[in-house]
């Protein structure tokens, strides 16, 4: 693996990981406990959201965020499989010599976070999940909500593509994203939707493999009892995509799993209720023994 630097307003490095360049940012003290955060929405997501959401934790943690293979500024060498994304997380951990980590992930990134914890339990000190699911049992609810919402009118062709991985190109993918984005936040802001559409990097082939190939076989529920590290499950009360029931199922099946529901959030409580989210995560990491409870006391 090799590392090259690119001068940006963020301190981004491009790291050759398992034959594919990944855009990575590392924040926080070198000797602090480490956290790797995996973004969601393969083919749409990027490190921008984890940087904004988990960057504040770099006061006491070494926080690593990155564009996953096939997303953002990272390379598009496949496969775009859960096994490959898990292997990439492990390679990042080794490359930066992070030791045992806090593994965090939101939405689809939560799938990878759980799979990493199952594949490498010895390397995970704690698990932080956000608005995610362990199987596809609740996907039909997202389709129903998209069809019945009174917030905006969602075109039928968009509804028919939710979770299917059937996009023919990035232009169609972009129009899908524009149409479905109004459902994600607790408070709808049309201007914010347009900004997000413009800021997104589109990789439709990644998304197609994620949802057309990976998801039909995705079901971690039989194995969740194997996750023995402290686990925090967070979710927005009004999440249209991965509802509270999906998070409750994870918390029920992971031994000692903790569930926190954010009452004024949709799919992104880390952005919609940031101060509360950060306090919840800090309190959890203190109970988990990752953060020293004596630090920060008067």
PDB file of C-alpha atoms in Angstrom:
ATOM      1  CA  UNK A   1       0.000   0.000   0.000  1.00  0.00           C
ATOM      2  CA  UNK A   2       1.224   3.463  -0.841  1.00  0.00           C
ATOM      3  CA  UNK A   3       0.160   6.911   0.237  1.00  0.00           C
ATOM      4  CA  UNK A   4       0.194  10.111  -1.800  1.00  0.00           C
ATOM      5  CA  UNK A   5      -0.843  13.563  -0.650  1.00  0.00           C
ATOM      6  CA  UNK A   6      -3.235  15.906  -2.399  1.00  0.00           C
ATOM      7  CA  UNK A   7      -3.412  19.509  -1.243  1.00  0.00           C
ATOM      8  CA  UNK A   8      -7.007  20.370  -0.398  1.00  0.00           C
ATOM      9  CA  UNK A   9      -8.701  22.475   2.231  1.00  0.00           C
ATOM     10  CA  UNK A  10      -9.012  19.222   4.142  1.00  0.00           C
ATOM     11  CA  UNK A  11      -5.870  17.206   4.754  1.00  0.00           C
ATOM     12  CA  UNK A  12      -6.737  14.347   2.401  1.00  0.00           C
ATOM     13  CA  UNK A  13      -4.401  11.490   1.556  1.00  0.00           C
ATOM     14  CA  UNK A  14      -4.901   8.967  -1.223  1.00  0.00           C
ATOM     15  CA  UNK A  15      -4.010   5.511   0.003  1.00  0.00           C
ATOM     16  CA  UNK A  16      -3.665   2.482  -2.251  1.00  0.00           C
ATOM     17  CA  UNK A  17      -5.877  -0.059  -0.502  1.00  0.00           C
ATOM     18  CA  UNK A  18      -6.268  -3.567  -1.923  1.00  0.00           C
ATOM     19  CA  UNK A  19      -5.503  -2.373  -5.449  1.00  0.00           C
ATOM     20  CA  UNK A  20      -7.713   0.718  -5.371  1.00  0.00           C
ATOM     21  CA  UNK A  21      -6.985   4.325  -4.301  1.00  0.00           C
ATOM     22  CA  UNK A  22      -9.083   5.582  -1.390  1.00  0.00           C
ATOM     23  CA  UNK A  23      -9.448   9.217  -0.321  1.00  0.00           C
ATOM     24  CA  UNK A  24      -8.818   9.258   3.443  1.00  0.00           C
ATOM     25  CA  UNK A  25      -8.738  11.920   6.152  1.00  0.00           C
ATOM     26  CA  UNK A  26      -7.258  11.349   9.606  1.00  0.00           C
ATOM     27  CA  UNK A  27      -8.135  13.774  12.406  1.00  0.00           C
ATOM     28  CA  UNK A  28      -7.146  13.974  16.045  1.00  0.00           C
ATOM     29  CA  UNK A  29      -4.208  13.098  18.320  1.00  0.00           C
ATOM     30  CA  UNK A  30      -1.896  10.335  17.103  1.00  0.00           C
ATOM     31  CA  UNK A  31      -1.940   8.393  20.368  1.00  0.00           C
ATOM     32  CA  UNK A  32      -5.675   8.685  21.045  1.00  0.00           C
ATOM     33  CA  UNK A  33      -8.112   5.766  20.741  1.00  0.00           C
ATOM     34  CA  UNK A  34      -9.093   5.374  17.099  1.00  0.00           C
ATOM     35  CA  UNK A  35     -12.455   5.461  15.352  1.00  0.00           C
ATOM     36  CA  UNK A  36     -13.105   4.501  11.721  1.00  0.00           C
ATOM     37  CA  UNK A  37     -16.372   5.811  10.286  1.00  0.00           C
ATOM     38  CA  UNK A  38     -18.003   4.288   7.187  1.00  0.00           C
ATOM     39  CA  UNK A  39     -20.386   6.491   5.210  1.00  0.00           C
ATOM     40  CA  UNK A  40     -23.647   5.237   3.743  1.00  0.00           C
ATOM     41  CA  UNK A  41     -25.231   5.344   0.280  1.00  0.00           C
ATOM     42  CA  UNK A  42     -22.667   3.498  -1.852  1.00  0.00           C
ATOM     43  CA  UNK A  43     -22.194   5.376  -5.091  1.00  0.00           C
ATOM     44  CA  UNK A  44     -23.677   8.544  -3.553  1.00  0.00           C
ATOM     45  CA  UNK A  45     -22.117   8.992  -0.136  1.00  0.00           C
ATOM     46  CA  UNK A  46     -18.683  10.295   0.737  1.00  0.00           C
ATOM     47  CA  UNK A  47     -16.455  11.145   3.694  1.00  0.00           C
ATOM     48  CA  UNK A  48     -18.042  14.617   3.869  1.00  0.00           C
ATOM     49  CA  UNK A  49     -20.890  13.469   6.112  1.00  0.00           C
ATOM     50  CA  UNK A  50     -18.738  11.450   8.565  1.00  0.00           C
ATOM     51  CA  UNK A  51     -16.245  14.324   8.700  1.00  0.00           C
ATOM     52  CA  UNK A  52     -19.011  16.716   9.685  1.00  0.00           C
ATOM     53  CA  UNK A  53     -20.685  14.263  12.076  1.00  0.00           C
ATOM     54  CA  UNK A  54     -17.676  12.677  13.755  1.00  0.00           C
ATOM     55  CA  UNK A  55     -15.014  15.341  13.244  1.00  0.00           C
ATOM     56  CA  UNK A  56     -15.948  16.903  16.612  1.00  0.00           C
ATOM     57  CA  UNK A  57     -14.817  13.694  18.316  1.00  0.00           C
ATOM     58  CA  UNK A  58     -11.257  14.325  17.130  1.00  0.00           C
ATOM     59  CA  UNK A  59     -10.662  16.341  20.289  1.00  0.00           C
ATOM     60  CA  UNK A  60     -10.208  13.010  22.078  1.00  0.00           C
ATOM     61  CA  UNK A  61     -10.203  10.356  19.353  1.00  0.00           C
ATOM     62  CA  UNK A  62      -8.154   9.675  16.232  1.00  0.00           C
ATOM     63  CA  UNK A  63     -10.982   9.785  13.710  1.00  0.00           C
ATOM     64  CA  UNK A  64     -10.573   8.271  10.236  1.00  0.00           C
ATOM     65  CA  UNK A  65     -13.103   9.019   7.509  1.00  0.00           C
ATOM     66  CA  UNK A  66     -12.827   7.977   3.867  1.00  0.00           C
ATOM     67  CA  UNK A  67     -14.609   7.594   0.564  1.00  0.00           C
ATOM     68  CA  UNK A  68     -15.364   3.911   0.190  1.00  0.00           C
ATOM     69  CA  UNK A  69     -14.354   2.015  -2.926  1.00  0.00           C
ATOM     70  CA  UNK A  70     -16.631   3.178  -5.737  1.00  0.00           C
ATOM     71  CA  UNK A  71     -17.767   6.383  -4.004  1.00  0.00           C
ATOM     72  CA  UNK A  72     -16.708  10.014  -3.754  1.00  0.00           C
ATOM     73  CA  UNK A  73     -13.145  10.661  -4.908  1.00  0.00           C
ATOM     74  CA  UNK A  74     -11.964   7.071  -4.421  1.00  0.00           C
ATOM     75  CA  UNK A  75     -11.257   4.694  -7.273  1.00  0.00           C
ATOM     76  CA  UNK A  76     -13.918   2.609  -8.983  1.00  0.00           C
ATOM     77  CA  UNK A  77     -12.161  -0.757  -9.048  1.00  0.00           C
ATOM     78  CA  UNK A  78     -14.629  -3.469  -8.044  1.00  0.00           C
ATOM     79  CA  UNK A  79     -15.956  -5.609  -6.616  1.00  0.00           C
ATOM     80  CA  UNK A  80     -18.369  -3.480  -4.617  1.00  0.00           C
ATOM     81  CA  UNK A  81     -19.187  -6.246  -2.193  1.00  0.00           C
ATOM     82  CA  UNK A  82     -19.575  -6.255   1.572  1.00  0.00           C
ATOM     83  CA  UNK A  83     -16.577  -8.565   1.884  1.00  0.00           C
ATOM     84  CA  UNK A  84     -14.421  -6.167  -0.135  1.00  0.00           C
ATOM     85  CA  UNK A  85     -15.547  -3.104   1.818  1.00  0.00           C
ATOM     86  CA  UNK A  86     -14.836  -4.933   5.091  1.00  0.00           C
ATOM     87  CA  UNK A  87     -11.390  -5.893   3.789  1.00  0.00           C
ATOM     88  CA  UNK A  88     -10.774  -2.245   2.901  1.00  0.00           C
ATOM     89  CA  UNK A  89     -11.629  -1.140   6.454  1.00  0.00           C
ATOM     90  CA  UNK A  90      -9.196  -3.670   7.857  1.00  0.00           C
ATOM     91  CA  UNK A  91      -6.485  -2.531   5.437  1.00  0.00           C
ATOM     92  CA  UNK A  92      -7.028   1.086   6.514  1.00  0.00           C
ATOM     93  CA  UNK A  93      -6.760   0.053  10.160  1.00  0.00           C
ATOM     94  CA  UNK A  94      -3.483  -1.707   9.470  1.00  0.00           C
ATOM     95  CA  UNK A  95      -2.102   1.037   7.219  1.00  0.00           C
ATOM     96  CA  UNK A  96      -2.501   3.679   9.918  1.00  0.00           C
ATOM     97  CA  UNK A  97      -1.578   1.257  12.744  1.00  0.00           C
ATOM     98  CA  UNK A  98      -4.746   2.065  14.661  1.00  0.00           C
ATOM     99  CA  UNK A  99      -4.931  -0.964  16.959  1.00  0.00           C
ATOM    100  CA  UNK A 100      -8.378  -1.702  18.386  1.00  0.00           C
ATOM    101  CA  UNK A 101     -10.914   0.735  17.028  1.00  0.00           C
ATOM    102  CA  UNK A 102     -14.356   2.116  17.523  1.00  0.00           C
ATOM    103  CA  UNK A 103     -16.172   1.046  14.359  1.00  0.00           C
ATOM    104  CA  UNK A 104     -18.941   3.423  13.315  1.00  0.00           C
ATOM    105  CA  UNK A 105     -21.301   3.432  10.368  1.00  0.00           C
ATOM    106  CA  UNK A 106     -24.570   4.977   9.280  1.00  0.00           C
ATOM    107  CA  UNK A 107     -27.257   3.591   6.967  1.00  0.00           C
ATOM    108  CA  UNK A 108     -25.475   1.278   4.469  1.00  0.00           C
ATOM    109  CA  UNK A 109     -22.267   2.070   6.326  1.00  0.00           C
ATOM    110  CA  UNK A 110     -23.891   0.427   9.331  1.00  0.00           C
ATOM    111  CA  UNK A 111     -24.144  -2.801   7.342  1.00  0.00           C
ATOM    112  CA  UNK A 112     -20.386  -2.714   6.794  1.00  0.00           C
ATOM    113  CA  UNK A 113     -19.698  -1.717  10.411  1.00  0.00           C
ATOM    114  CA  UNK A 114     -21.625  -4.735  11.689  1.00  0.00           C
ATOM    115  CA  UNK A 115     -19.973  -7.054   9.175  1.00  0.00           C
ATOM    116  CA  UNK A 116     -16.559  -5.729  10.166  1.00  0.00           C
ATOM    117  CA  UNK A 117     -17.328  -6.379  13.843  1.00  0.00           C
ATOM    118  CA  UNK A 118     -18.315  -9.955  12.950  1.00  0.00           C
ATOM    119  CA  UNK A 119     -15.245 -10.540  10.756  1.00  0.00           C
ATOM    120  CA  UNK A 120     -12.699  -8.915  13.109  1.00  0.00           C
ATOM    121  CA  UNK A 121     -14.109  -8.976  16.648  1.00  0.00           C
ATOM    122  CA  UNK A 122     -10.637  -8.808  18.173  1.00  0.00           C
ATOM    123  CA  UNK A 123     -10.123  -5.378  16.586  1.00  0.00           C
ATOM    124  CA  UNK A 124     -13.332  -3.670  17.744  1.00  0.00           C
ATOM    125  CA  UNK A 125     -13.518  -1.926  21.111  1.00  0.00           C
ATOM    126  CA  UNK A 126     -17.022  -0.565  20.501  1.00  0.00           C
ATOM    127  CA  UNK A 127     -19.604  -0.317  17.741  1.00  0.00           C
ATOM    128  CA  UNK A 128     -21.629   2.818  16.917  1.00  0.00           C
ATOM    129  CA  UNK A 129     -24.519   2.382  14.472  1.00  0.00           C
ATOM    130  CA  UNK A 130     -26.851   4.996  13.028  1.00  0.00           C
ATOM    131  CA  UNK A 131     -30.119   4.523  11.110  1.00  0.00           C
ATOM    132  CA  UNK A 132     -29.284   1.099   9.760  1.00  0.00           C
ATOM    133  CA  UNK A 133     -30.689  -2.436   9.520  1.00  0.00           C
ATOM    134  CA  UNK A 134     -29.586  -6.040   9.798  1.00  0.00           C
ATOM    135  CA  UNK A 135     -31.749  -7.306   6.919  1.00  0.00           C
ATOM    136  CA  UNK A 136     -34.266  -6.116   4.335  1.00  0.00           C
ATOM    137  CA  UNK A 137     -37.411  -6.895   6.334  1.00  0.00           C
ATOM    138  CA  UNK A 138     -38.430  -3.251   6.595  1.00  0.00           C
ATOM    139  CA  UNK A 139     -37.614  -2.090   3.063  1.00  0.00           C
ATOM    140  CA  UNK A 140     -41.258  -2.317   2.023  1.00  0.00           C
ATOM    141  CA  UNK A 141     -42.066   0.421   4.552  1.00  0.00           C
ATOM    142  CA  UNK A 142     -39.769   2.820   2.707  1.00  0.00           C
ATOM    143  CA  UNK A 143     -41.621   2.140  -0.530  1.00  0.00           C
ATOM    144  CA  UNK A 144     -44.956   2.703   1.187  1.00  0.00           C
ATOM    145  CA  UNK A 145     -43.805   5.976   2.738  1.00  0.00           C
ATOM    146  CA  UNK A 146     -42.439   7.253  -0.569  1.00  0.00           C
ATOM    147  CA  UNK A 147     -45.762   6.482  -2.241  1.00  0.00           C
ATOM    148  CA  UNK A 148     -47.960   8.027   0.458  1.00  0.00           C
ATOM    149  CA  UNK A 149     -45.937  11.060   1.549  1.00  0.00           C
ATOM    150  CA  UNK A 150     -47.679  14.428   1.377  1.00  0.00           C
ATOM    151  CA  UNK A 151     -44.362  16.320   1.510  1.00  0.00           C
ATOM    152  CA  UNK A 152     -43.682  16.140  -2.227  1.00  0.00           C
ATOM    153  CA  UNK A 153     -44.861  14.013  -5.104  1.00  0.00           C
ATOM    154  CA  UNK A 154     -42.421  11.164  -5.734  1.00  0.00           C
ATOM    155  CA  UNK A 155     -42.613   9.934  -9.364  1.00  0.00           C
ATOM    156  CA  UNK A 156     -43.604   6.297  -9.724  1.00  0.00           C
ATOM    157  CA  UNK A 157     -40.421   5.447 -11.648  1.00  0.00           C
ATOM    158  CA  UNK A 158     -38.414   6.663  -8.645  1.00  0.00           C
ATOM    159  CA  UNK A 159     -40.475   4.618  -6.197  1.00  0.00           C
ATOM    160  CA  UNK A 160     -39.998   1.526  -8.360  1.00  0.00           C
ATOM    161  CA  UNK A 161     -36.205   1.921  -8.125  1.00  0.00           C
ATOM    162  CA  UNK A 162     -35.921   2.218  -4.328  1.00  0.00           C
ATOM    163  CA  UNK A 163     -33.463  -0.433  -3.233  1.00  0.00           C
ATOM    164  CA  UNK A 164     -33.356  -2.161  -6.618  1.00  0.00           C
ATOM    165  CA  UNK A 165     -29.997  -1.231  -8.172  1.00  0.00           C
ATOM    166  CA  UNK A 166     -31.522  -0.690 -11.631  1.00  0.00           C
ATOM    167  CA  UNK A 167     -29.963   2.517 -12.908  1.00  0.00           C
ATOM    168  CA  UNK A 168     -28.805   2.943 -16.488  1.00  0.00           C
ATOM    169  CA  UNK A 169     -26.424   5.858 -15.936  1.00  0.00           C
ATOM    170  CA  UNK A 170     -25.425   8.744 -13.697  1.00  0.00           C
ATOM    171  CA  UNK A 171     -27.956  11.186 -15.162  1.00  0.00           C
ATOM    172  CA  UNK A 172     -30.860   8.939 -14.228  1.00  0.00           C
ATOM    173  CA  UNK A 173     -29.214   8.268 -10.881  1.00  0.00           C
ATOM    174  CA  UNK A 174     -28.953  12.011 -10.208  1.00  0.00           C
ATOM    175  CA  UNK A 175     -32.642  12.596 -10.992  1.00  0.00           C
ATOM    176  CA  UNK A 176     -33.605   9.726  -8.707  1.00  0.00           C
ATOM    177  CA  UNK A 177     -31.547  11.256  -5.905  1.00  0.00           C
ATOM    178  CA  UNK A 178     -33.113  14.679  -6.413  1.00  0.00           C
ATOM    179  CA  UNK A 179     -36.605  13.185  -6.281  1.00  0.00           C
ATOM    180  CA  UNK A 180     -36.091  11.047  -3.172  1.00  0.00           C
ATOM    181  CA  UNK A 181     -33.979  13.428  -1.056  1.00  0.00           C
ATOM    182  CA  UNK A 182     -36.949  15.393   0.346  1.00  0.00           C
ATOM    183  CA  UNK A 183     -37.885  12.339   2.412  1.00  0.00           C
ATOM    184  CA  UNK A 184     -34.618  12.100   4.339  1.00  0.00           C
ATOM    185  CA  UNK A 185     -34.726  15.043   6.738  1.00  0.00           C
ATOM    186  CA  UNK A 186     -37.151  15.811   9.545  1.00  0.00           C
ATOM    187  CA  UNK A 187     -37.606  19.336   8.148  1.00  0.00           C
ATOM    188  CA  UNK A 188     -37.796  19.661   4.380  1.00  0.00           C
ATOM    189  CA  UNK A 189     -35.622  22.374   2.851  1.00  0.00           C
ATOM    190  CA  UNK A 190     -35.816  22.488  -0.986  1.00  0.00           C
ATOM    191  CA  UNK A 191     -32.678  24.635  -1.242  1.00  0.00           C
ATOM    192  CA  UNK A 192     -30.721  22.174   0.900  1.00  0.00           C
ATOM    193  CA  UNK A 193     -31.867  19.366  -1.396  1.00  0.00           C
ATOM    194  CA  UNK A 194     -30.533  21.173  -4.455  1.00  0.00           C
ATOM    195  CA  UNK A 195     -27.211  21.894  -2.728  1.00  0.00           C
ATOM    196  CA  UNK A 196     -26.835  18.244  -1.838  1.00  0.00           C
ATOM    197  CA  UNK A 197     -27.690  17.131  -5.377  1.00  0.00           C
ATOM    198  CA  UNK A 198     -25.008  19.468  -6.730  1.00  0.00           C
ATOM    199  CA  UNK A 199     -22.389  18.357  -4.200  1.00  0.00           C
ATOM    200  CA  UNK A 200     -22.880  14.613  -4.722  1.00  0.00           C
ATOM    201  CA  UNK A 201     -20.486  12.489  -6.764  1.00  0.00           C
ATOM    202  CA  UNK A 202     -22.462   9.860  -8.708  1.00  0.00           C
ATOM    203  CA  UNK A 203     -21.276   6.278  -9.260  1.00  0.00           C
ATOM    204  CA  UNK A 204     -24.318   4.364 -10.489  1.00  0.00           C
ATOM    205  CA  UNK A 205     -22.467   1.070 -11.041  1.00  0.00           C
ATOM    206  CA  UNK A 206     -21.466   0.972  -7.367  1.00  0.00           C
ATOM    207  CA  UNK A 207     -25.055   1.574  -6.306  1.00  0.00           C
ATOM    208  CA  UNK A 208     -26.355  -1.057  -8.717  1.00  0.00           C
ATOM    209  CA  UNK A 209     -24.048  -3.724  -7.312  1.00  0.00           C
ATOM    210  CA  UNK A 210     -24.796  -2.728  -3.724  1.00  0.00           C
ATOM    211  CA  UNK A 211     -28.554  -2.958  -4.080  1.00  0.00           C
ATOM    212  CA  UNK A 212     -28.967  -5.294  -7.032  1.00  0.00           C
ATOM    213  CA  UNK A 213     -26.408  -7.910  -5.954  1.00  0.00           C
ATOM    214  CA  UNK A 214     -25.524  -7.506  -2.273  1.00  0.00           C
ATOM    215  CA  UNK A 215     -28.834  -6.670  -0.661  1.00  0.00           C
ATOM    216  CA  UNK A 216     -30.963  -9.620  -1.872  1.00  0.00           C
ATOM    217  CA  UNK A 217     -28.674 -11.899   0.174  1.00  0.00           C
ATOM    218  CA  UNK A 218     -28.186  -9.555   3.137  1.00  0.00           C
ATOM    219  CA  UNK A 219     -29.327 -10.856   6.520  1.00  0.00           C
ATOM    220  CA  UNK A 220     -27.151 -10.523   9.622  1.00  0.00           C
ATOM    221  CA  UNK A 221     -29.877 -11.358  12.142  1.00  0.00           C
ATOM    222  CA  UNK A 222     -28.726 -14.980  12.695  1.00  0.00           C
ATOM    223  CA  UNK A 223     -25.244 -13.716  13.658  1.00  0.00           C
ATOM    224  CA  UNK A 224     -25.905 -10.575  15.687  1.00  0.00           C
ATOM    225  CA  UNK A 225     -25.598 -12.538  18.929  1.00  0.00           C
ATOM    226  CA  UNK A 226     -21.907 -12.981  18.037  1.00  0.00           C
ATOM    227  CA  UNK A 227     -21.253  -9.248  18.457  1.00  0.00           C
ATOM    228  CA  UNK A 228     -19.980  -8.969  22.016  1.00  0.00           C
ATOM    229  CA  UNK A 229     -18.405  -5.506  22.029  1.00  0.00           C
ATOM    230  CA  UNK A 230     -20.386  -2.590  23.519  1.00  0.00           C
ATOM    231  CA  UNK A 231     -22.866  -1.513  20.838  1.00  0.00           C
ATOM    232  CA  UNK A 232     -24.840   1.714  20.476  1.00  0.00           C
ATOM    233  CA  UNK A 233     -27.720   1.837  17.995  1.00  0.00           C
ATOM    234  CA  UNK A 234     -29.095   5.290  17.141  1.00  0.00           C
ATOM    235  CA  UNK A 235     -32.010   6.216  14.886  1.00  0.00           C
ATOM    236  CA  UNK A 236     -34.240   9.157  14.021  1.00  0.00           C
ATOM    237  CA  UNK A 237     -37.865   8.745  15.034  1.00  0.00           C
ATOM    238  CA  UNK A 238     -39.033   9.865  11.581  1.00  0.00           C
ATOM    239  CA  UNK A 239     -36.526   7.925   9.458  1.00  0.00           C
ATOM    240  CA  UNK A 240     -38.349   6.945   6.262  1.00  0.00           C
ATOM    241  CA  UNK A 241     -35.608   4.611   4.935  1.00  0.00           C
ATOM    242  CA  UNK A 242     -34.529   2.528   7.943  1.00  0.00           C
ATOM    243  CA  UNK A 243     -37.316   2.851  10.508  1.00  0.00           C
ATOM    244  CA  UNK A 244     -37.060   2.547  14.268  1.00  0.00           C
ATOM    245  CA  UNK A 245     -38.190  -1.093  14.077  1.00  0.00           C
ATOM    246  CA  UNK A 246     -35.018  -1.998  12.174  1.00  0.00           C
ATOM    247  CA  UNK A 247     -32.805  -0.432  14.845  1.00  0.00           C
ATOM    248  CA  UNK A 248     -34.836  -2.000  17.640  1.00  0.00           C
ATOM    249  CA  UNK A 249     -34.274  -5.429  16.073  1.00  0.00           C
ATOM    250  CA  UNK A 250     -30.497  -4.890  16.130  1.00  0.00           C
ATOM    251  CA  UNK A 251     -30.477  -3.692  19.732  1.00  0.00           C
ATOM    252  CA  UNK A 252     -32.603  -6.681  20.760  1.00  0.00           C
ATOM    253  CA  UNK A 253     -30.314  -9.220  19.078  1.00  0.00           C
ATOM    254  CA  UNK A 254     -26.897  -7.802  20.012  1.00  0.00           C
ATOM    255  CA  UNK A 255     -26.095  -8.769  23.615  1.00  0.00           C
ATOM    256  CA  UNK A 256     -26.282  -5.614  25.692  1.00  0.00           C
ATOM    257  CA  UNK A 257     -27.082  -3.452  22.680  1.00  0.00           C
ATOM    258  CA  UNK A 258     -28.285   0.062  23.545  1.00  0.00           C
ATOM    259  CA  UNK A 259     -30.924   1.882  21.492  1.00  0.00           C
ATOM    260  CA  UNK A 260     -31.363   5.660  21.451  1.00  0.00           C
ATOM    261  CA  UNK A 261     -34.160   7.238  19.393  1.00  0.00           C
ATOM    262  CA  UNK A 262     -33.839  10.899  18.388  1.00  0.00           C
ATOM    263  CA  UNK A 263     -37.299  12.398  18.422  1.00  0.00           C
ATOM    264  CA  UNK A 264     -36.649  15.387  16.136  1.00  0.00           C
ATOM    265  CA  UNK A 265     -34.748  13.608  13.380  1.00  0.00           C
ATOM    266  CA  UNK A 266     -35.266  11.757  10.148  1.00  0.00           C
ATOM    267  CA  UNK A 267     -32.499   9.632   8.636  1.00  0.00           C
ATOM    268  CA  UNK A 268     -29.681  11.803  10.027  1.00  0.00           C
ATOM    269  CA  UNK A 269     -29.847  12.567  13.762  1.00  0.00           C
ATOM    270  CA  UNK A 270     -26.077  13.163  13.718  1.00  0.00           C
ATOM    271  CA  UNK A 271     -26.810  16.242  11.577  1.00  0.00           C
ATOM    272  CA  UNK A 272     -30.312  17.183  12.711  1.00  0.00           C
ATOM    273  CA  UNK A 273     -29.651  16.958  16.463  1.00  0.00           C
ATOM    274  CA  UNK A 274     -25.845  17.184  16.480  1.00  0.00           C
ATOM    275  CA  UNK A 275     -25.225  18.308  20.056  1.00  0.00           C
ATOM    276  CA  UNK A 276     -27.463  15.615  21.515  1.00  0.00           C
ATOM    277  CA  UNK A 277     -26.017  12.985  19.175  1.00  0.00           C
ATOM    278  CA  UNK A 278     -22.463  13.842  20.148  1.00  0.00           C
ATOM    279  CA  UNK A 279     -23.287  13.743  23.853  1.00  0.00           C
ATOM    280  CA  UNK A 280     -25.016  10.372  23.512  1.00  0.00           C
ATOM    281  CA  UNK A 281     -22.015   8.912  21.682  1.00  0.00           C
ATOM    282  CA  UNK A 282     -19.498  10.402  24.147  1.00  0.00           C
ATOM    283  CA  UNK A 283     -21.434   9.031  27.118  1.00  0.00           C
ATOM    284  CA  UNK A 284     -21.582   5.621  25.461  1.00  0.00           C
ATOM    285  CA  UNK A 285     -17.856   5.578  24.677  1.00  0.00           C
ATOM    286  CA  UNK A 286     -17.141   6.534  28.273  1.00  0.00           C
ATOM    287  CA  UNK A 287     -19.254   3.643  29.565  1.00  0.00           C
ATOM    288  CA  UNK A 288     -17.535   1.371  27.042  1.00  0.00           C
ATOM    289  CA  UNK A 289     -14.130   2.308  28.464  1.00  0.00           C
ATOM    290  CA  UNK A 290     -12.926   3.986  25.281  1.00  0.00           C
ATOM    291  CA  UNK A 291     -12.937   7.521  26.704  1.00  0.00           C
ATOM    292  CA  UNK A 292     -11.460   8.296  30.113  1.00  0.00           C
ATOM    293  CA  UNK A 293     -14.269   9.660  32.347  1.00  0.00           C
ATOM    294  CA  UNK A 294     -11.730  11.799  34.241  1.00  0.00           C
ATOM    295  CA  UNK A 295     -10.821  13.856  31.174  1.00  0.00           C
ATOM    296  CA  UNK A 296     -12.744  17.097  30.902  1.00  0.00           C
ATOM    297  CA  UNK A 297     -13.852  17.174  34.514  1.00  0.00           C
ATOM    298  CA  UNK A 298     -13.303  20.425  36.472  1.00  0.00           C
TER     299      UNK A 298
END
